[in-house]
Coordinates of C-alpha atoms in Angstrom, one line a residue:
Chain A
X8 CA 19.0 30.3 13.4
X9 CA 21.3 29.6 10.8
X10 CA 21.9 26.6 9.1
X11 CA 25.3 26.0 9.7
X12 CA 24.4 26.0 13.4
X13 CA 21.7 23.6 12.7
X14 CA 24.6 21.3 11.3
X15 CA 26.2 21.6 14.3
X16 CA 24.1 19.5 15.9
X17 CA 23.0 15.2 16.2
X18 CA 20.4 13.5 16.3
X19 CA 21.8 11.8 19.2
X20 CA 21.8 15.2 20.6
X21 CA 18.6 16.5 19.8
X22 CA 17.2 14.2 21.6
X23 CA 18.4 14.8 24.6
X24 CA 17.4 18.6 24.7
X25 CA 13.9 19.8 26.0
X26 CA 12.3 20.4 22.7
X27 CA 8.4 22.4 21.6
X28 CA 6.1 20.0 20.2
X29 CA 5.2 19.4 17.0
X30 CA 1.6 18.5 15.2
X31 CA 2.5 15.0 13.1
X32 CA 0.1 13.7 11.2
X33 CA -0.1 9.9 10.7
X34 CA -2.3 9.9 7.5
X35 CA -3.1 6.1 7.5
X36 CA -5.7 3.3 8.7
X37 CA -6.2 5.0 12.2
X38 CA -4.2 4.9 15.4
X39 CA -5.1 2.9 18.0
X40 CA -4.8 5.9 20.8
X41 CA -5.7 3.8 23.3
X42 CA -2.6 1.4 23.5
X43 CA 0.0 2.4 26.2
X44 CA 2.4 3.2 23.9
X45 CA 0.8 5.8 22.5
X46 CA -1.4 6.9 25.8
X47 CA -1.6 11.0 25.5
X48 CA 0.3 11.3 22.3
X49 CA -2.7 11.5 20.0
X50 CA -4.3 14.8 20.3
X51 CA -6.6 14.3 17.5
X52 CA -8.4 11.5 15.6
X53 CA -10.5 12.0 12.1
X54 CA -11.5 9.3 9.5
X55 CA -12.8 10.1 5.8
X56 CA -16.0 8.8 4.4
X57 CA -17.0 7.8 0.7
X58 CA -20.5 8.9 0.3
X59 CA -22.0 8.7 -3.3
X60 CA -21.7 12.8 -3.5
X61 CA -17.7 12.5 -2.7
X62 CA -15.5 12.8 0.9
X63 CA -16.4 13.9 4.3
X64 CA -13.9 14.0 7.0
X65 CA -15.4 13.4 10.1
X66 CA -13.9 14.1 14.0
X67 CA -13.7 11.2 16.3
X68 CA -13.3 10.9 20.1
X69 CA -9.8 10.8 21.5
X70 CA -8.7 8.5 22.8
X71 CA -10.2 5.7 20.9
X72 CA -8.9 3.0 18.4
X73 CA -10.0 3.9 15.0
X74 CA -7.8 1.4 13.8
X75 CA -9.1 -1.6 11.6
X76 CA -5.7 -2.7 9.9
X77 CA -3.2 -2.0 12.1
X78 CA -0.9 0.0 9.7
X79 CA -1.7 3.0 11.1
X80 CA -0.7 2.1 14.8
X81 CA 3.0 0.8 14.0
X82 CA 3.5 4.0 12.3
X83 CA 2.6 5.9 15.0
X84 CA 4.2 4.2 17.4
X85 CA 7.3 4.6 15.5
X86 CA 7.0 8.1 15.8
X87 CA 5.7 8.5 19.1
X88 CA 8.8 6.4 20.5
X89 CA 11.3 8.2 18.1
X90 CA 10.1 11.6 19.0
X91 CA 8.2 12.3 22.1
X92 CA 7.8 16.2 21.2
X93 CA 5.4 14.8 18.5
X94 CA 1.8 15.4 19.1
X95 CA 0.2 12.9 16.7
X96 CA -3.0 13.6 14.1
X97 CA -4.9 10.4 13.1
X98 CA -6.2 11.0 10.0
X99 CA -8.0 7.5 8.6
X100 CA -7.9 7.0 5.3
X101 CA -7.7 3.2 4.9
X102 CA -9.8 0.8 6.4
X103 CA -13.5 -0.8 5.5
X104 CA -14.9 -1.5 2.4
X105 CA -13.1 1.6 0.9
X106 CA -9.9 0.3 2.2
X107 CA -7.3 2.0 -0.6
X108 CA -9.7 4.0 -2.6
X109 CA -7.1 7.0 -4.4
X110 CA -10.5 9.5 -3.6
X111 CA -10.1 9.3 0.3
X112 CA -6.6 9.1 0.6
X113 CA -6.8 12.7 -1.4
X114 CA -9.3 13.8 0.5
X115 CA -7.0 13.1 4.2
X116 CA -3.8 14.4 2.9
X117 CA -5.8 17.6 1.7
X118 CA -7.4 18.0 5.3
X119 CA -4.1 17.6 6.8
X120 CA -2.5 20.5 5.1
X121 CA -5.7 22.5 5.7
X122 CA -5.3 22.1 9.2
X123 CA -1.8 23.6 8.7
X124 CA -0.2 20.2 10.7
X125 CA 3.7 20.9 10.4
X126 CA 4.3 17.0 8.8
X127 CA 2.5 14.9 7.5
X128 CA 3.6 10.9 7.2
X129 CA 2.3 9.0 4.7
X130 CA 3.4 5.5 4.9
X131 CA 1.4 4.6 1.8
X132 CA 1.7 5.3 -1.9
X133 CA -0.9 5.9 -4.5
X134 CA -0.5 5.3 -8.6
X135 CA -0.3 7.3 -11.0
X136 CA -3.7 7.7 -11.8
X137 CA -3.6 10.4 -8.4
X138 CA -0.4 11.9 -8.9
X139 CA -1.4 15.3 -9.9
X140 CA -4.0 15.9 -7.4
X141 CA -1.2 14.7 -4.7
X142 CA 1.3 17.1 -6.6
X143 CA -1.1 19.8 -6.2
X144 CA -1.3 19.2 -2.7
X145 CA 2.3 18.7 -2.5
X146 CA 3.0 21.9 -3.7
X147 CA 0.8 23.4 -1.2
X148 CA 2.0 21.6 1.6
X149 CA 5.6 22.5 0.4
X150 CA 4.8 26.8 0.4
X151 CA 2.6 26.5 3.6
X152 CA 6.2 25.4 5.1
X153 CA 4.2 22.1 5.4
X154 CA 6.9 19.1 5.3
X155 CA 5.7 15.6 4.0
X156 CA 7.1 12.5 4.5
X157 CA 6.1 9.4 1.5
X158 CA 6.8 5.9 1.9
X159 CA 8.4 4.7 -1.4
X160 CA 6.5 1.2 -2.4
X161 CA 8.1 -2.0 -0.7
X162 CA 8.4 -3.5 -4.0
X163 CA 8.0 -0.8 -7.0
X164 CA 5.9 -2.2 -10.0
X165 CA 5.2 0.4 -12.8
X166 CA 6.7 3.7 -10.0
X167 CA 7.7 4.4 -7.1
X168 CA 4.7 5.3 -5.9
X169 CA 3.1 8.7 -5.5
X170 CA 3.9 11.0 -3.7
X171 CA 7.1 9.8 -2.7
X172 CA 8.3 10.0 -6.2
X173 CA 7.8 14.1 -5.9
X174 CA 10.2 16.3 -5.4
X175 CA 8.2 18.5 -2.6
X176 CA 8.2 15.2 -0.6
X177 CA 10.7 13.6 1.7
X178 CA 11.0 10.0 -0.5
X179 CA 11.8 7.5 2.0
X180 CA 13.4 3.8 1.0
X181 CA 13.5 0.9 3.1
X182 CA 17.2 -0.1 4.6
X183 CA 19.3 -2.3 7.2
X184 CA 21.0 0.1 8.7
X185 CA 20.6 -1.3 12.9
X186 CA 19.9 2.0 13.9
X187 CA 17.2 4.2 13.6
X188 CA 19.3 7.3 14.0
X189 CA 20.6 7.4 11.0
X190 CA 19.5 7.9 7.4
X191 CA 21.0 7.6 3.6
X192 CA 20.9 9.9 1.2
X193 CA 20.1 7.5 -2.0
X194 CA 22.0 10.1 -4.2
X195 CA 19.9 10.9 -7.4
X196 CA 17.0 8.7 -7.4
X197 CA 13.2 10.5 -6.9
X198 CA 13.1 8.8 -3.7
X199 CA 16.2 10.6 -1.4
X200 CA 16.4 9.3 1.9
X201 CA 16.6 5.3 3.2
X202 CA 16.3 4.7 6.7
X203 CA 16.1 1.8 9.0
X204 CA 12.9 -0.5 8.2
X205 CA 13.8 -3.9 8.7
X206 CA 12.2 -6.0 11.8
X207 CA 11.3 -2.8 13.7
X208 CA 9.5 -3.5 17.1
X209 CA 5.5 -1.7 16.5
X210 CA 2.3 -1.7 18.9
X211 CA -0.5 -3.4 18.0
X212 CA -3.8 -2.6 18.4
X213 CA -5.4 -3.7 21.4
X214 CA -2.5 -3.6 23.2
X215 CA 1.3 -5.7 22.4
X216 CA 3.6 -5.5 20.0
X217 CA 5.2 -7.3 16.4
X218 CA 8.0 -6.9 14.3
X219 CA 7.6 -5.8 10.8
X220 CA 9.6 -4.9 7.8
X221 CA 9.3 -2.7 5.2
X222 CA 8.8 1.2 3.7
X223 CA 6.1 1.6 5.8
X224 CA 7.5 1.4 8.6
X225 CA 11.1 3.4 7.4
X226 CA 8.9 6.4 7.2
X227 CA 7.8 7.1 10.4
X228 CA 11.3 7.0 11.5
X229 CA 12.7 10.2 9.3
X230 CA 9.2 11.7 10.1
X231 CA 10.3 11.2 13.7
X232 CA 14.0 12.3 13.3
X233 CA 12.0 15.2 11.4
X234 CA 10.0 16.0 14.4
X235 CA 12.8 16.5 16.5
X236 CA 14.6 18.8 14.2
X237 CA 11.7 21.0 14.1
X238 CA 11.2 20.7 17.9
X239 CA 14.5 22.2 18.2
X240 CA 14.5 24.5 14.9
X241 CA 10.6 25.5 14.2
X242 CA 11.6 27.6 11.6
X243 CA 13.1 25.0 9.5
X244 CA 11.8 25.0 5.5
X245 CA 11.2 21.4 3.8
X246 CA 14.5 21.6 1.0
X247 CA 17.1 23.0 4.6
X248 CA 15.4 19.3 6.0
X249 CA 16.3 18.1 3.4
X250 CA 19.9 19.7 3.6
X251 CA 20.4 18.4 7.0
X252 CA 19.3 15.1 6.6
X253 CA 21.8 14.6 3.5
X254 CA 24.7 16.4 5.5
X255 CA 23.9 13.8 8.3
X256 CA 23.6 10.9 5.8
X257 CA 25.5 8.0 6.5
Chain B
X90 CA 2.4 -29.3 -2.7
X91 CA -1.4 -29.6 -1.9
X92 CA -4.2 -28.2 -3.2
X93 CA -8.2 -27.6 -2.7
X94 CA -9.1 -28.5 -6.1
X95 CA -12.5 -27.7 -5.8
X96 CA -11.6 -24.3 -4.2
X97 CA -9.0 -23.7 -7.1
X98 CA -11.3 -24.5 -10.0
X99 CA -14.2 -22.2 -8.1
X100 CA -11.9 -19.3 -7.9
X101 CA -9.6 -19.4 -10.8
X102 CA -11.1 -22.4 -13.0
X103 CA -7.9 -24.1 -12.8
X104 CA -8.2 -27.9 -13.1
X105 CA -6.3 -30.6 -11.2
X106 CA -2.6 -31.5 -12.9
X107 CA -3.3 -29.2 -15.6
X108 CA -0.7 -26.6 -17.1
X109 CA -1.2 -23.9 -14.7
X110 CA -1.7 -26.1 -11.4
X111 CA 1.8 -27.2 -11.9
X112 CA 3.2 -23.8 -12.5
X113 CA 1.1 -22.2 -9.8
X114 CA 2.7 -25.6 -7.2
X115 CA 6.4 -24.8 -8.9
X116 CA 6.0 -21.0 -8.2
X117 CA 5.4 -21.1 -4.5
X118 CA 7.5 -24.1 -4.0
X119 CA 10.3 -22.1 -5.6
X120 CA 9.6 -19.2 -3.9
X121 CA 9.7 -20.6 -0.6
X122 CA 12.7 -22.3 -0.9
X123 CA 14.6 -19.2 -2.1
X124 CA 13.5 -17.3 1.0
X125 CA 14.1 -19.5 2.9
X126 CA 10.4 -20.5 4.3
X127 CA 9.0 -23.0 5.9
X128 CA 6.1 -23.2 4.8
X129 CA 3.8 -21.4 1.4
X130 CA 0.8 -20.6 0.6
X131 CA -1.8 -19.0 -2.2
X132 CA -4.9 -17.6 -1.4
X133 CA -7.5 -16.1 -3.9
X134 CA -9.5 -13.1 -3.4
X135 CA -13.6 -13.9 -2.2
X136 CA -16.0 -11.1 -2.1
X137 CA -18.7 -12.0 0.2
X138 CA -23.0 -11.1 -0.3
X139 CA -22.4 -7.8 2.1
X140 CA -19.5 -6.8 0.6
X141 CA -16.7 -8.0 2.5
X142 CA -13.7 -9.6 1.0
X143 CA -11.6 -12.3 2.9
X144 CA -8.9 -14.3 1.6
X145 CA -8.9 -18.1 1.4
X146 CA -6.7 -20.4 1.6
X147 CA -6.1 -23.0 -1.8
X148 CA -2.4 -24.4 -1.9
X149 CA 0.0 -25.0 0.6
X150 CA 3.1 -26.7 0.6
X151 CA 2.0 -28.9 3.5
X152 CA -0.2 -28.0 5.8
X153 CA -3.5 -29.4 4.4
X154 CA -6.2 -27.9 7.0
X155 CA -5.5 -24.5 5.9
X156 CA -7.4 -25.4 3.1
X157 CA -10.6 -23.2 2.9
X158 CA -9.6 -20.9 5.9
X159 CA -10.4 -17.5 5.5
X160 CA -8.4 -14.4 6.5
X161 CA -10.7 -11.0 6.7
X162 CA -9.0 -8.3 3.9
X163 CA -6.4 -6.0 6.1
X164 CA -6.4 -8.8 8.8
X165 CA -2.8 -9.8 9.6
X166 CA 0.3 -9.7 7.8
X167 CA -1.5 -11.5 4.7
X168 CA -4.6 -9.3 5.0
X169 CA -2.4 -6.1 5.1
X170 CA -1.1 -7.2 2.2
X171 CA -4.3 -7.5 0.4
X172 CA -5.8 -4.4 1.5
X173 CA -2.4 -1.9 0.8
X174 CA -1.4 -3.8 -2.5
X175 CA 2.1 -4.4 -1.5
X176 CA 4.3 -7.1 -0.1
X177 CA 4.1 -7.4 3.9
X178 CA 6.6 -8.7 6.3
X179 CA 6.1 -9.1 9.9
X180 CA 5.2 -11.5 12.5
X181 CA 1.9 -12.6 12.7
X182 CA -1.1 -10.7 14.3
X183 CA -3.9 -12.7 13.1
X184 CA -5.1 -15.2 15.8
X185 CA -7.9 -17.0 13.5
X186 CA -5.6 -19.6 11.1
X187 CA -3.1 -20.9 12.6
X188 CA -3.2 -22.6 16.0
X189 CA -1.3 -20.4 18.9
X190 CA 1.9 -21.2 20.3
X191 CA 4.6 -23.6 18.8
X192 CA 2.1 -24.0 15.8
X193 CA 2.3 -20.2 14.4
X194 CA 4.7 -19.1 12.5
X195 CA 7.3 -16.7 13.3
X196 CA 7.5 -14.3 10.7
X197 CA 5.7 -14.1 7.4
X198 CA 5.3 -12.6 4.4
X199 CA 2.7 -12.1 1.7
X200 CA 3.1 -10.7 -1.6
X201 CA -0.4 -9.6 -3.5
X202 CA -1.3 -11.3 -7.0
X203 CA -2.3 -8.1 -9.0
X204 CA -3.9 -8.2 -12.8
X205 CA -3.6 -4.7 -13.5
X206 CA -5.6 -2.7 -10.5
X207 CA -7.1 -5.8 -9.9
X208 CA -6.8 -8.0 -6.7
X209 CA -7.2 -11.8 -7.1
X210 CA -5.2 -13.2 -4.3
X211 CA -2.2 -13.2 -2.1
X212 CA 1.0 -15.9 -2.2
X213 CA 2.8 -16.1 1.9
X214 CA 5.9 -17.7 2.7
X215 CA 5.9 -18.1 6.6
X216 CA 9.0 -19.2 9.1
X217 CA 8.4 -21.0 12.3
X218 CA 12.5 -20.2 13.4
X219 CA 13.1 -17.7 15.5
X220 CA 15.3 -15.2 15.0
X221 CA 14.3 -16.2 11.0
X222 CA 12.8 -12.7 9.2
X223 CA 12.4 -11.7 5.5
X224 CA 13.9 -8.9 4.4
X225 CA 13.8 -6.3 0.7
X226 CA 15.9 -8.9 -1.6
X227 CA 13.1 -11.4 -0.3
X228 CA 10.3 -8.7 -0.6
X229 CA 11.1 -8.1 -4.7
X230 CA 11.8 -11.9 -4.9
X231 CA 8.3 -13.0 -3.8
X232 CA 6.6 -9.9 -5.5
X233 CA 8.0 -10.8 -8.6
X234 CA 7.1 -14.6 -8.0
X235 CA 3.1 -13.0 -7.3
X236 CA 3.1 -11.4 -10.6
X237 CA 4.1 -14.6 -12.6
X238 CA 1.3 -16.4 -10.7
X239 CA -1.1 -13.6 -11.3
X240 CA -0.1 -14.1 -15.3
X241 CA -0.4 -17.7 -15.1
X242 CA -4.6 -17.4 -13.6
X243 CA -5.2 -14.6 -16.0
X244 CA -4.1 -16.6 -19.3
X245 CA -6.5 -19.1 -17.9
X246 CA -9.4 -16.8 -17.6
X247 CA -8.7 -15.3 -21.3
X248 CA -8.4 -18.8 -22.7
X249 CA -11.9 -19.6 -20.7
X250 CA -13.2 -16.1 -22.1
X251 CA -12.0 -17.5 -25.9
X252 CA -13.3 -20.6 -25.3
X253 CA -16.8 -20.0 -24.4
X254 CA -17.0 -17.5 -27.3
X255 CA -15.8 -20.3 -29.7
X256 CA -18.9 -22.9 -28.3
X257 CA -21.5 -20.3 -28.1
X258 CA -23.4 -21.5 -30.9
X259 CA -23.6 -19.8 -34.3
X260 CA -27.2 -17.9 -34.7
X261 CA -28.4 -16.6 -37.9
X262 CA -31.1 -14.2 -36.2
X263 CA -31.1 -10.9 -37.7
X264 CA -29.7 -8.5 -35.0
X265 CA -31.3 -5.9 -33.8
X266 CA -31.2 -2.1 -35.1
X267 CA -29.3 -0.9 -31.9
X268 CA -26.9 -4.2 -32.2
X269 CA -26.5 -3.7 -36.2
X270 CA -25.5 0.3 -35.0
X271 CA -23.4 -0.6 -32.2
X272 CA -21.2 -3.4 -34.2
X273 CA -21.1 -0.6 -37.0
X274 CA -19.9 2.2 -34.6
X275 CA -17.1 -0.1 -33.1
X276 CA -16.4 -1.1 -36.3
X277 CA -15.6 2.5 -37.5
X278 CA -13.5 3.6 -34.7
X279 CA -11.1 0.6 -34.8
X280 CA -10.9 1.1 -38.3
X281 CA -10.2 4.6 -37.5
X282 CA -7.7 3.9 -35.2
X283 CA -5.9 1.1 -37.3
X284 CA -5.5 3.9 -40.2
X285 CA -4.0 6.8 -38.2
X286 CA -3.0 5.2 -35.0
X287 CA -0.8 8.3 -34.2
X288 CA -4.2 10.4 -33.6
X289 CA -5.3 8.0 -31.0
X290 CA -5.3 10.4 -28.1
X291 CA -7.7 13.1 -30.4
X292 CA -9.5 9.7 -31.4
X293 CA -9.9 8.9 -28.0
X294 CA -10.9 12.5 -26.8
X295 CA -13.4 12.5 -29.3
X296 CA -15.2 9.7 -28.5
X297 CA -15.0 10.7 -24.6
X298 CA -16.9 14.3 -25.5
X299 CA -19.8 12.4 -27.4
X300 CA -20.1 9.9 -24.1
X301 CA -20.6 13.4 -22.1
X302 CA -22.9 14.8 -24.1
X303 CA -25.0 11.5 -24.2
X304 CA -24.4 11.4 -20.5
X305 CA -23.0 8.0 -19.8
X306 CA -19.3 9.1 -19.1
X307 CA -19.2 7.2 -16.0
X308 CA -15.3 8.0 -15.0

């Protein structure tokens, strides 16, 4: 495979072509795997507990809805409908009394790349105060050939948020762009790529759907136009990802 | 504009027609407008006895008997909002406020009210048109809008803070030998750090090494 043939090719077209199936995972507030739209896409299903002596990442039952927020379930469906090679991980790191806490999200992300998952989608961002443990992970992810996918924050405050704002991350930015076959390279900022994220049809959990806007739920859609890539081109490294996506930019 | 007063004095001590009321009404009804909304709200932050947090309902421009509702923390748009720390936009999933049918709105969006890493509350600007949604312009808008609001209830609470310690009355009993010690070791470090403020970090990692060696470096 070289790259230029790689270029040769569309999304458009990608997805038309029998493709292998990639491991995704959607590290978030759990997946509702029961919902039709997601029915035999999610292959695996894990949440993360705070105890007093740190993080535990427990297995749960598939299917099931682990699902308290329903975050997790619109990114999923995102990907599920914008790739169906993806096989999707549903890593919980949000939800409960915990919801948000910097420890546990660590703690997912790490598992994730531990488990050797070819992308990971993170449609949430941390501050600051986690940035180097998530650039340590990062850096891991990025030399296991481990490509990572951040939501930039909907509304940046002090940052973009972390890890999107690393380079060994795919930065993703919210746009209006009517279709979600296309991205933007942002051309110099930390965070790369915009795609499509405004009123985007998601499931819900416990069955249905709504339309929601924001960074959130941009992410999932490069993670998906991602998954095809790799489904076509396994042996594709994070930075020639990133080379197609900006050679396909709009 | 209307407003719970006892519910906005319980949560953020503000008091009816006073300074910050009327910014707080002049925020959201300013917000709103500039979106494009029908309808606003501001809800403040409630920790329950088992741990829980919900949201609750204080102002809205209009609609009265939202007053006191509660939305559970990563429940709906509003509660998503909450729970992630960033501005929401969606239509509505949360089934326990508003009345279904022609009485929901059709889109919303909900910006959180942050002081620092802190949580207090959330501001929402819902839409009963179809076809009507909220998009990034509105999103940094109504953020922005949350973080004035956000300033506005912590001013109060420092000024409460100020207050108090201006009425707490003046007592001439000597202090005790750990108080006289631990006004005399603060003492010494702010002066310390008023007369070389450029070795604050070395300052700083000083005083961090004797907390772990006492053991009560809790972070």
């Amino acid at each position: 495979m070289s790259l230029v043939e790689v270029l040769g090719e569309s999304f458009e077209g990608l997805r038309a072509r029998a493709l292998a199936p990639v491991d995704v995972a959607v590290v978030d507030s759990g997946v509702d795997a029961t919902h039709p739209d997601l029915a035999g896409r999610v292959v695996r299903q894990f949440h993360v507990d705070w105890t007093e002596g740190g993080t535990e990442v427990l297995e749960r039952q598939v299917p099931e809805c682990s699902d308290t927020f329903g975050h997790g379930t619109a990114v999923a469906s995102i990907i599920a409908r914008m790739a169906p090679n993806a096989r999707i991980w549903d890593i919980r790191v949000l939800g409960g009394n915990n919801s948000g806490k910097g420890e546990i999200l660590v703690a997912g992300f790490r598992y994730a790349i531990d488990q050797q998952i070819r992308v990971v989608n993170l449609s949430l961002a941390s501050t600051a105060k986690f940035a180097s443990q998530l650039a340590e992970i990062c850096e891991k992810a990025y030399r296991a050939n481990i490509l990572v996918v951040a939501a930039k924050r909907n509304v940046p405050v002090a940052d973009n948020g972390f890890p999107a704002e690393l380079s060994t991350c795919v930065g993703v930015d919210s746009g209006n762009f009517g279709t979600n076959l296309k991205v933007k390279f942002t051309g110099g900022s930390p965070i790369e790529f915009m795609a499509h994220g405004e009123d985007i049809e998601v499931a819900v959990p416990g069955g249905g759907h709504r339309r929601q806007t924001g960074t959130s739920l941009a992410t999932p859609t490069v993670t998906g136009l991602c998954a095809l890539l790799l489904g076509a081109y396994p042996a594709l490294r994070p930075f020639e990802i990133k080379a197609v996506l900006k050679a396909w930019s709009i | 504009m209307s407003t719970s007063q006892a519910l906005m004095a319980s949560y953020f001590a503000i008091a009816e027609k006073s300074p910050e009321q009327q910014v707080l009404d002049l925020l959201l009804a300013l917000g709103t407008q500039v979106v494009g909304a029908d309808n606003g709200a501001l809800l403040a932050l409630k920790t329950n006895a088992d741990g829980s947090q919900s949201l609750v309902f204080l102002l809205s421009s209009g609609d009265t008997s939202l007053h006191g509702k509660e939305v559970p923390l990563g429940q709906g748009i509003t509660g998503m909002a909450a729970a992630t720390r960033e501005v929401q936009i969606g239509s509505p999933t949360y089934g326990g406020v508003h009345v279904a049918g022609a009485d929901a709105p059709k889109y919303v969006m909900a910006a959180p009210m942050l002081m620092g890493d802190e949580l207090i509350g959330v501001i929402t600007a819902a839409t009963f048109k179809e076809g009507k949604h909220f998009g990034r312009d509105d999103a940094l808008l109504f953020m922005r809008i949350a973080s004035v609001a956000a300033l506005v209830i912590r001013q109060r609470r420092q000024l409460d803070a100020v207050e108090a310690l201006q009425a707490a009355p003046d007592t001439d009993a000597p202090l005790r030998e750990e108080e006289r010690l631990e006004r005399a070791v603060i003492t010494s470090v702010g002066r310390l750090v008023r007369a070389a403020p450029d070795k604050l970090p070395e300052i700083a990692a000083l005083v961090l090494a004797v907390e772990k060696v006492c053991g009560t470096a809790s972070r």
